[in-house]
XYZ file of C-alpha atoms in Angstrom:
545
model
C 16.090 -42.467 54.042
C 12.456 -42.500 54.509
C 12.486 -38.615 53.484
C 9.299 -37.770 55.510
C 8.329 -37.275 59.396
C 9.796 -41.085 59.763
C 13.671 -39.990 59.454
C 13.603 -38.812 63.318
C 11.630 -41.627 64.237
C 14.109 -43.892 62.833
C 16.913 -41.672 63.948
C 16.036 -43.306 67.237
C 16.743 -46.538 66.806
C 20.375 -46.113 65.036
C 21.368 -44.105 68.075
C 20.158 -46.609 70.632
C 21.443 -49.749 67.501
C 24.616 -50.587 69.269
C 23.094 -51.189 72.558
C 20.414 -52.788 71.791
C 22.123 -55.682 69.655
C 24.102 -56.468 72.935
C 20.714 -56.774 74.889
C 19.002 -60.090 75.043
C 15.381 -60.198 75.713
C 14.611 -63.055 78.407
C 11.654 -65.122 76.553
C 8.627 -64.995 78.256
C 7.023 -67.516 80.513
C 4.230 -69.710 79.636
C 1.612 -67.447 82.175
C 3.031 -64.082 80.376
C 2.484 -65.582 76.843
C -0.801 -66.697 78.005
C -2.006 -63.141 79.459
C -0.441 -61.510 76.130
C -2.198 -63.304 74.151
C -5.680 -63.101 76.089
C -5.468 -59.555 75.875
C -4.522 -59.098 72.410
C -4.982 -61.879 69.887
C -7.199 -61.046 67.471
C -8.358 -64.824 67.795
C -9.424 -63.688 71.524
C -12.028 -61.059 70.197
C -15.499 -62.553 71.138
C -17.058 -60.085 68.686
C -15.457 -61.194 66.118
C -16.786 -64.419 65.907
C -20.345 -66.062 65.499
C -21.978 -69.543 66.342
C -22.661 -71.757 63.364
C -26.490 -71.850 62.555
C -26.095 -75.554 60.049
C -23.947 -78.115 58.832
C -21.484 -80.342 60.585
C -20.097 -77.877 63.059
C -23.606 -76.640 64.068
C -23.128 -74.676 67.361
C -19.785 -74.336 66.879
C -17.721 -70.648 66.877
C -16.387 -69.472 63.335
C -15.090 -66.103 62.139
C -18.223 -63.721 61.260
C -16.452 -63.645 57.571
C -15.865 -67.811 57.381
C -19.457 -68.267 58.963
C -21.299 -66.129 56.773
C -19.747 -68.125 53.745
C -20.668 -71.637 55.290
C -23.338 -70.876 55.519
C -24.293 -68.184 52.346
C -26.501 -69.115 49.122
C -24.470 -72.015 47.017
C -22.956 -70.155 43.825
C -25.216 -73.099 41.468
C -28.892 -74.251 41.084
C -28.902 -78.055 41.345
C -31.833 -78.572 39.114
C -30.148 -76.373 36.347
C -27.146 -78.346 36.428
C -27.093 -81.108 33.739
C -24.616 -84.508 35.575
C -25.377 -86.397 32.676
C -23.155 -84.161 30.572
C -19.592 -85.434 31.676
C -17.032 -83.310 30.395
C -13.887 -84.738 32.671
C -13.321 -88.191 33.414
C -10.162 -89.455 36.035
C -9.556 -91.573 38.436
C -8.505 -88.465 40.688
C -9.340 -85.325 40.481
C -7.225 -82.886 42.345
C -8.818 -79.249 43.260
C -5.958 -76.901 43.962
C -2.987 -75.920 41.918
C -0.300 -75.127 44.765
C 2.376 -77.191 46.615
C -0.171 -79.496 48.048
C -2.771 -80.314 44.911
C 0.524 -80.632 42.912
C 2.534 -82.685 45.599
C -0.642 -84.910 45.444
C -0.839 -85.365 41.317
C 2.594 -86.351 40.819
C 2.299 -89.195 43.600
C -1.028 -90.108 42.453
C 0.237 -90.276 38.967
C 3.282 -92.144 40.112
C 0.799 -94.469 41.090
C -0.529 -95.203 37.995
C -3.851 -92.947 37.895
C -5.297 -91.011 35.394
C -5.107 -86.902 37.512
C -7.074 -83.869 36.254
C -5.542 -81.283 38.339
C -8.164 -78.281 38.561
C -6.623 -74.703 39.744
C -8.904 -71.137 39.387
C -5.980 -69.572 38.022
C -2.660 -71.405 36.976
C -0.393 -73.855 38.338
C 1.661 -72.173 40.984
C -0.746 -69.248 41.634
C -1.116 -70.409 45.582
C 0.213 -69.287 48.779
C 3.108 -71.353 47.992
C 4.544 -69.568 45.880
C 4.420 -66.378 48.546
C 6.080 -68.747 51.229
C 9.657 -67.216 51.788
C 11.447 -68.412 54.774
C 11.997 -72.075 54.140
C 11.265 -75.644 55.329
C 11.596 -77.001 58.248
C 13.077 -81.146 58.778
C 15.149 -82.737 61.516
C 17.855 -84.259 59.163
C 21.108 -83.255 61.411
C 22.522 -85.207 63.200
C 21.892 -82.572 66.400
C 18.369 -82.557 65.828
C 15.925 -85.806 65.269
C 11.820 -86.060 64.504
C 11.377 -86.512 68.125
C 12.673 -83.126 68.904
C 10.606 -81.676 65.810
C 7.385 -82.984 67.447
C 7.915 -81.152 70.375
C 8.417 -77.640 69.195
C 5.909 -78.230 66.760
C 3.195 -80.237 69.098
C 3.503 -77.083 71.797
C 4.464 -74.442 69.399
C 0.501 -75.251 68.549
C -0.943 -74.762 72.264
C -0.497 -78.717 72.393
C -4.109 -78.462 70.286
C -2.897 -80.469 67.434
C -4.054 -83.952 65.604
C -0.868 -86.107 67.483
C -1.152 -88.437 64.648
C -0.768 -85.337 62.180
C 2.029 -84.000 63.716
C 3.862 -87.128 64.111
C 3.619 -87.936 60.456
C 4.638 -84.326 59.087
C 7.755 -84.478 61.603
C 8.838 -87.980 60.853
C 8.335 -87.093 57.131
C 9.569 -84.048 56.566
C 13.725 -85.802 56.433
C 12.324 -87.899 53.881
C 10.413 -84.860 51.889
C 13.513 -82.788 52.095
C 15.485 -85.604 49.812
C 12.656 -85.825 47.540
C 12.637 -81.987 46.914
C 16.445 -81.827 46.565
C 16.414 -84.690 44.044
C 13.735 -83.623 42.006
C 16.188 -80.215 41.892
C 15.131 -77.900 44.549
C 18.147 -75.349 44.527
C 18.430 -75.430 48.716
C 21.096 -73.240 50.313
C 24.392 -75.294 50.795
C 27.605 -75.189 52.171
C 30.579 -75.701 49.919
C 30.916 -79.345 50.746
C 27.331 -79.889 49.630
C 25.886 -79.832 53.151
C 22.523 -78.136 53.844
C 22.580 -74.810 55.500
C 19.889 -74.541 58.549
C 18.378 -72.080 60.583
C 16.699 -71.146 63.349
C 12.474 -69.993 63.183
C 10.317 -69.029 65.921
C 9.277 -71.127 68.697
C 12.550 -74.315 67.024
C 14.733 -75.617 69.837
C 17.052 -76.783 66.957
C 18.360 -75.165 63.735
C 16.240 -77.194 61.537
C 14.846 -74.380 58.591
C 16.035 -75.110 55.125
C 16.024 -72.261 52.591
C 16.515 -71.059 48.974
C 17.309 -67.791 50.250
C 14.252 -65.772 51.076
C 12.178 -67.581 48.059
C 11.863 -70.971 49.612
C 8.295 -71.450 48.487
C 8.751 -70.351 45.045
C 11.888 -72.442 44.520
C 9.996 -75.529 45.587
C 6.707 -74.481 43.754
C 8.855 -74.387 40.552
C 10.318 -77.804 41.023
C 7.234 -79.125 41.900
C 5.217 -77.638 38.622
C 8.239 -78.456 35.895
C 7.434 -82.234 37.256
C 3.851 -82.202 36.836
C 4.129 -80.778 33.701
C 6.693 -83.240 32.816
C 3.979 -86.218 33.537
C 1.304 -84.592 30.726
C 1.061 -88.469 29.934
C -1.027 -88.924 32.741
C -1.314 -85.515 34.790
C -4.184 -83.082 32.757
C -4.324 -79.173 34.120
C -6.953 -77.470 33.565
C -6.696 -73.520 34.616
C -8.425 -70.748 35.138
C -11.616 -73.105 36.454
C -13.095 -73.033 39.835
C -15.225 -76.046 41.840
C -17.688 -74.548 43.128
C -19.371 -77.948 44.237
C -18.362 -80.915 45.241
C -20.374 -84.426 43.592
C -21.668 -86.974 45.322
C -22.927 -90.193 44.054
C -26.187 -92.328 45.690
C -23.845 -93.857 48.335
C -23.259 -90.332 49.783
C -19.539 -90.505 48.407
C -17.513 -88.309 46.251
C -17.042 -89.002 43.153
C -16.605 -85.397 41.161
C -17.177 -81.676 41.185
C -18.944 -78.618 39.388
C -16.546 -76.640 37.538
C -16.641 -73.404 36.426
C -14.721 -71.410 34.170
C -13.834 -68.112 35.432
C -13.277 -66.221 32.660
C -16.478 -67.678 30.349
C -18.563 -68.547 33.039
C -19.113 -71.983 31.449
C -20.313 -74.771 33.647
C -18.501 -78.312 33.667
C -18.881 -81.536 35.192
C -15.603 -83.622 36.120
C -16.493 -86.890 37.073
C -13.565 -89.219 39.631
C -13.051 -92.296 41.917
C -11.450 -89.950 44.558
C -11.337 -86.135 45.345
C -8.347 -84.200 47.046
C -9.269 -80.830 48.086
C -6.274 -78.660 47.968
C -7.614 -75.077 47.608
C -5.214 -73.571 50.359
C -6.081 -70.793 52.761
C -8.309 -67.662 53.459
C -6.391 -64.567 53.566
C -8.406 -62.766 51.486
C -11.733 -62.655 53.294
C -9.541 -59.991 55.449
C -10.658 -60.978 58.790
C -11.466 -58.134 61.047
C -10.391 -56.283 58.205
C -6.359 -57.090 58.414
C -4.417 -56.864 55.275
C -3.071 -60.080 53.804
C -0.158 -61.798 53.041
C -1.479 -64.065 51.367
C -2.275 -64.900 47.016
C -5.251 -63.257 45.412
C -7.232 -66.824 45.359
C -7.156 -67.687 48.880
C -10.816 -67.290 49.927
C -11.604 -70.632 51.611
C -13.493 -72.068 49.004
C -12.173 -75.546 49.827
C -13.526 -75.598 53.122
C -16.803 -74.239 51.956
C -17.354 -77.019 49.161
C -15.979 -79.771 51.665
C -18.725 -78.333 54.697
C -21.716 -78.197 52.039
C -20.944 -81.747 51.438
C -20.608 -82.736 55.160
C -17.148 -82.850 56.041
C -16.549 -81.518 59.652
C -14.132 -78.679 60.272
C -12.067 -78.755 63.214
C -10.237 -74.596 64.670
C -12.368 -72.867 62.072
C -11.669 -70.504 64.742
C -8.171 -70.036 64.697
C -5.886 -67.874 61.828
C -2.556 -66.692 62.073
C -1.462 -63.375 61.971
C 1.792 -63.419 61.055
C 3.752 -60.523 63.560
C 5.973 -58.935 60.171
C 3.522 -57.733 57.428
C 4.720 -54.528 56.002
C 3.545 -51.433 57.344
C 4.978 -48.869 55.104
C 4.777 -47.697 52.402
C 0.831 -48.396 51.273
C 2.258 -49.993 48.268
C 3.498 -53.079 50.084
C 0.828 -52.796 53.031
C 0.138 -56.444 54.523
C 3.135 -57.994 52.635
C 5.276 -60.474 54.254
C 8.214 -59.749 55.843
C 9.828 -63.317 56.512
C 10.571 -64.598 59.721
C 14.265 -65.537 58.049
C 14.860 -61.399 58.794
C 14.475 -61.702 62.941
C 16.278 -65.639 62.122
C 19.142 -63.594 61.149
C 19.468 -61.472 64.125
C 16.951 -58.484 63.351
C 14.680 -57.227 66.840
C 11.782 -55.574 67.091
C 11.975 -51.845 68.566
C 9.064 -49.812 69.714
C 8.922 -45.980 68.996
C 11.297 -45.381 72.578
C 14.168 -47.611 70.885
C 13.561 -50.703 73.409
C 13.640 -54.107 72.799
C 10.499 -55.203 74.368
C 10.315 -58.895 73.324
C 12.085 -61.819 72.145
C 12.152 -61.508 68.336
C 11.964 -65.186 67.942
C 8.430 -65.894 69.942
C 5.922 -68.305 68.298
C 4.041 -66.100 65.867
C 1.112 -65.653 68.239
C 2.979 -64.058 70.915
C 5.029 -61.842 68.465
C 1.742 -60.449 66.716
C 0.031 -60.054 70.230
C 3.065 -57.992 70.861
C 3.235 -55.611 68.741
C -0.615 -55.216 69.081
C 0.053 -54.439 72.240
C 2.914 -51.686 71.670
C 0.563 -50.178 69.409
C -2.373 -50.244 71.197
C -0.587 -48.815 74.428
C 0.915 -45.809 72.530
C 4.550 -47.299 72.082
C 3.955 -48.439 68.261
C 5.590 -45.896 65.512
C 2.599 -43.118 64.390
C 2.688 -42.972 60.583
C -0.372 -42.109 57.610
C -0.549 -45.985 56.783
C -0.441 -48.024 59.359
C 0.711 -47.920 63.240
C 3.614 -50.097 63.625
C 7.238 -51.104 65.394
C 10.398 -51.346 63.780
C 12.319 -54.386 63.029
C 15.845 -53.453 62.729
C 17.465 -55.192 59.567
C 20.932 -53.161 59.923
C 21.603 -55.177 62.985
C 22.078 -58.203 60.475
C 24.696 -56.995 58.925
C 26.587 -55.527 62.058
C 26.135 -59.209 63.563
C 26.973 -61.252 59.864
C 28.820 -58.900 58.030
C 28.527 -56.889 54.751
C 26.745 -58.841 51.998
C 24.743 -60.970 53.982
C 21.038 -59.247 53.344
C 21.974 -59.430 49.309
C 22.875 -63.078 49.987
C 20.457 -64.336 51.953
C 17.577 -62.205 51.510
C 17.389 -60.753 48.754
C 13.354 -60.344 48.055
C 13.344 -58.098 51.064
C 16.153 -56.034 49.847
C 14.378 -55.347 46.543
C 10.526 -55.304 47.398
C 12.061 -52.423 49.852
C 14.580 -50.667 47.842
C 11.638 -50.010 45.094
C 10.289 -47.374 47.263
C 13.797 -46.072 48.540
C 14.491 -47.891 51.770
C 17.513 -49.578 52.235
C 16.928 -52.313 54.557
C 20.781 -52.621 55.049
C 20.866 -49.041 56.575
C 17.539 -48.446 57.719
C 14.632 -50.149 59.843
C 11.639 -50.794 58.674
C 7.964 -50.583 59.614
C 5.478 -53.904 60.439
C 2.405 -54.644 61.451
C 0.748 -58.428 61.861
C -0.625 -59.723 58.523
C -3.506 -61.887 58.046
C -1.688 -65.024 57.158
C -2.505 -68.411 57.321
C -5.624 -70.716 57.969
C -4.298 -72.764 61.032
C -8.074 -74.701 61.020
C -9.820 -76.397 58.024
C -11.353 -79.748 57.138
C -10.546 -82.351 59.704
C -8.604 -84.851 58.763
C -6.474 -88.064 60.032
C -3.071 -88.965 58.798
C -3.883 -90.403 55.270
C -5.945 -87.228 54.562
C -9.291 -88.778 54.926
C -12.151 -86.542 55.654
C -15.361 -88.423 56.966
C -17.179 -87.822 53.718
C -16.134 -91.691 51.783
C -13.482 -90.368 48.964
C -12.943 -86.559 49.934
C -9.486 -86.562 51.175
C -8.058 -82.737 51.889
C -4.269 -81.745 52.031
C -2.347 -78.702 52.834
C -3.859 -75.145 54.461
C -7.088 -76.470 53.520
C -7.157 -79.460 56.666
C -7.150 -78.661 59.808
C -5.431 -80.101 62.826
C -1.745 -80.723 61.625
C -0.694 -77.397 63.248
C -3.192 -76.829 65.999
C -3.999 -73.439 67.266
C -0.649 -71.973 66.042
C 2.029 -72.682 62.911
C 5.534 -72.454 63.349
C 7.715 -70.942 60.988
C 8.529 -73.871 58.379
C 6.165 -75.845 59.022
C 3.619 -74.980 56.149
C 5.645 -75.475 53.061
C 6.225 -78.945 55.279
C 2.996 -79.687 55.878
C 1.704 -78.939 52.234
C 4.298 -81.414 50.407
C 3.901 -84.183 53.326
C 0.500 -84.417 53.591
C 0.160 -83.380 49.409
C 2.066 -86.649 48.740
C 0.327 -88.413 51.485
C -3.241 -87.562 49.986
C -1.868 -88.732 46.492
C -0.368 -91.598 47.435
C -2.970 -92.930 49.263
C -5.152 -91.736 46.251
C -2.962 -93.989 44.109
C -4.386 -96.970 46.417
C -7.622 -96.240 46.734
C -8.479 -95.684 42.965
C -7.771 -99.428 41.992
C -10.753 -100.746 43.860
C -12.981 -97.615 43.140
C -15.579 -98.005 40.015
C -16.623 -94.502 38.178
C -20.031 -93.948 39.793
C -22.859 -93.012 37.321
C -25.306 -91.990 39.578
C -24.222 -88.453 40.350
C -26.076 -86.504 42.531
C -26.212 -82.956 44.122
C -28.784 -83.567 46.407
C -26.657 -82.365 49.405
C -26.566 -79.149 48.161
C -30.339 -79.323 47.892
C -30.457 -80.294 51.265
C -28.021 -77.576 52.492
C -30.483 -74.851 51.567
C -33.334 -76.518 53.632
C -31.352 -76.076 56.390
C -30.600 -72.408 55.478
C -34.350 -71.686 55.127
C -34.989 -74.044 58.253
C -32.722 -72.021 60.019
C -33.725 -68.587 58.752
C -30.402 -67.842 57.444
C -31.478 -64.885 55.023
C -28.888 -62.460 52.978
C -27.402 -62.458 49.036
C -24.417 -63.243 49.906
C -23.114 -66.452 47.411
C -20.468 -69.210 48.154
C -17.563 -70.213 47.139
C -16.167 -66.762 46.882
C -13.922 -67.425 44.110
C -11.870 -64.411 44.115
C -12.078 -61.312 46.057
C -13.541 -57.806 45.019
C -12.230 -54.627 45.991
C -14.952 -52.652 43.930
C -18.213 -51.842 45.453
C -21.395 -51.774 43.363
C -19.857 -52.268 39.579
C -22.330 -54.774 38.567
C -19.949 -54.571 34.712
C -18.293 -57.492 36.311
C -21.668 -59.443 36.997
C -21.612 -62.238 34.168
C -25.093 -64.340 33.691
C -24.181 -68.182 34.015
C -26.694 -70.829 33.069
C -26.352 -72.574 36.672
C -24.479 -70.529 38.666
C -24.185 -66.843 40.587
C -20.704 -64.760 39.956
């Protein structure tokens, strides 16, 4: 047991247990999700947001954490960077380690091109990786892409690209075989079949799993086979971009590197760029805790907007409803949505179901903001929360089943002496993905010539709101899209040598045209949760750590 003022709290919910897994919450309607979510999304906060002084989205609303990034000091001097000094030469050059930058290097290299792959820390260090509950794809024979569109299409407020979501749905069967064949180790039935479930918002039972470590299951796969490809596939780690290249044609055609531990500036010189940098948990939005991998600070979107690429919901993040909320060691963690697939509900501190456990994520999180806000979320020193009952799966699946088919939650809980099988536990929503980013259309194309962007970094695939699945989807769809139509492109594309960062000269006219003042320095790199120790501060020839 929790062993603290919590054990009466939770005493409340076992007594009321029985009941309560009989009782079906009626999903809301479309005017009550509406008024929930006008009332309590954190997206909904006016003052939380700013309008967008320069650059392509000039007037446009951003998060005051996002804007003041777009638009800070770039991390490099242009004049004291020396582009005649190649260090990197490839046809493509990939900017991302994770599902996406890799899904686009092995394609690309299938293609026959020449890939540096560039990641800030290693290969596999990326929200991927932290991706538990699975992957979504209408492959049975219940279920078809048509279907998947839907859910997905309205499941994002009907705001997203149609020509995005119609290529990740009618994809995603094909992405699924691709995965399992490169070795993927996806939950099966005895006779080889796949096992499916249900996520938030799905009409169908489309959500294949490896357990409760989807992400890192397919993140594995996906590294072993670009490290398998060394031939033509070169990783470099541990090295940010902290500026994209352009050449006298206004194209792209290369990046600024910088080692992160030296501080040592290089110049990688391409044909075509793929920005796959991933999402932005870690600017801690309205100061929310994150689910999300120690590099996601936007930096992709930053680079992409200093070189002109528009961004399209730069307003809009998604707080997923089940980050941990006790203890402080796990605070902002994710708790998958598999847990409420399998039949868990979320309880206030009375013992009532007061919403459908399988709402889009929007509704969910506006939900229990709500409970908590009103005085029905569960007092505690960390952080005010509900419970989501996890005993209830076992009463409804039987004995074994957490163990089996989640068995991350079992132990990041059991580390701190909670039981999920026997006890509820405490969330809260976590900051958790970038629904917006760098526009793109369905080959990945920004409208900067050569800048294609895949994954959490683009914007538009999942509108205003991401459904459960649909992430670890989009980043291996649209990361083999961007590298197979990098494959193409490359062949008619001659290595530029007129390099230029005059854009990023031009950028800071339009900072001091527009009075933009402040120290703050973009890309962010990696977070910092010191204050004042300048013993990290490292002087770079170039460039601002």
């Amino acid at each position: 047991m929790y062993g603290n003022y919590l054990d009466d709290a939770a005493k409340i919910v076992a007594e009321k247990r029985e009941e309560n897994l009989k009782f079906e919450h009626a999903r809301l309607t479309a005017e009550e999700k509406d008024d929930l979510l006008l009332k309590f999304h954190p997206d909904r906060i006016k003052e939380q947001f700013t309008e967008l002084k320069i650059g392509p989205n000039k007037g446009q609303k951003a998060p005051i954490e996002l804007a003041e990034m777009l638009q800070a000091k770039p991390r490099l001097e242009p004049e004291k960077i020396d582009l005649n000094h190649i260090d990197y030469e490839a046809d493509v050059l990939v900017i991302g380690g994770g599902g996406a930058g890799t899904s686009a290097a092995i394609m690309a290299s299938e293609a026959g091109a020449k890939v540096l792959l560039v990641t800030k820390l290693r290969v596999g260090d990326a929200n991927t990786m932290m991706a538990e509950g699975g992957i979504q794809a209408a492959d049975k024979p219940n279920d078809s892409p048509a279907q998947h569109y839907l859910d997905a299409f309205g499941g994002g407020h009907f705001d997203g690209k149609p020509e995005l979501v119609y290529t990740l749905v009618n994809k995603a069967p094909s992405v699924i075989k691709w995965l399992n064949d490169l070795g993927v180790e996806f939950d099966k039935m005895p006779d080889g079949t796949m096992v499916t479930t249900h996520g938030g918002g799905t009409s169908r039972k489309r959500m294949h799993a490896c357990k409760d470590y989807s992400g890192a299951e397919i993140m594995r796969t996906l590294r072993d086979e670009a490290f398998n490809r060394a031939d033509s596939i070169t990783v470099v780690d541990f090295t940010a971009a902290i500026e994209i290249i352009k050449n006298d044609k206004s194209e792209a055609c290369g990046a600024v590197l910088m080692n992160i531990e030296t501080g040592e500036i290089r110049i990688a010189k391409a044909k075509v760029v793929i920005i796959a940098t991933g999402g932005a948990g870690r600017m801690h939005y309205q100061g929310f805790p994150t689910s999300n991998h120690y590099g996601a600070t936007a930096d992709g979107l930053v680079m992409a907007y200093r070189a002109g690429a528009k961004l399209l919901y730069q307003d809009s993040l998604q707080y997923h409803p089940t980050g941990a909320a006790y203890p402080t060691q796990i605070l902002g963690k994710l708790v998958t949505e598999k847990v409420r697939s399998l039949g868990a509900k979320l309880i206030n501190k009375d013992g009532e179901v007061y919403i459908h456990p399988l709402e889009t994520r929007d509704v969910n999180a506006s939900g229990i903001i709500r409970e908590v806000r009103e005085g029905r979320g569960v007092k505690n020193d960390v952080q005010d929360a509900v419970w989501l009952d996890t005993p209830m799966i076992e009463m409804i699946h039987g004995e074994g089943t957490i163990l089996k088919s989640i068995p991350a939650m079992y132990n990041m809980f059991i580390k701190y002496g909670i039981d999920i099988r026997k006890e509820p536990i405490l969330v809260y929503p976590t900051l958790h993905y970038q629904n917006g980013g760098v526009e793109i259309n369905k080959t990945c194309h920004t409208n900067v010539p050569n800048l294609l962007v895949a994954g959490e970094a683009s914007g538009g695939v999942h509108g205003t709101n991401r459904l459960m699945g649909n992430s670890l989807l989009d980043v291996v769809v649209f990361g083999r899209e961007a590298g197979i139509e990098a494959g193409k492109m490359f062949k008619d594309i001659k290595l530029s040598d007129k390099l230029s960062l005059q854009h990023v000269k031009d950028f800071e006219k339009e900072r001091d045209a527009a009075k933009i003042s402040g120290d703050s320095v973009s890309p962010k790199i990696l977070p910092r949760y010191t204050h004042g120790n300048k013993e990290f501060e490292k002087d770079i020839p170039g460039a601002t750590l």
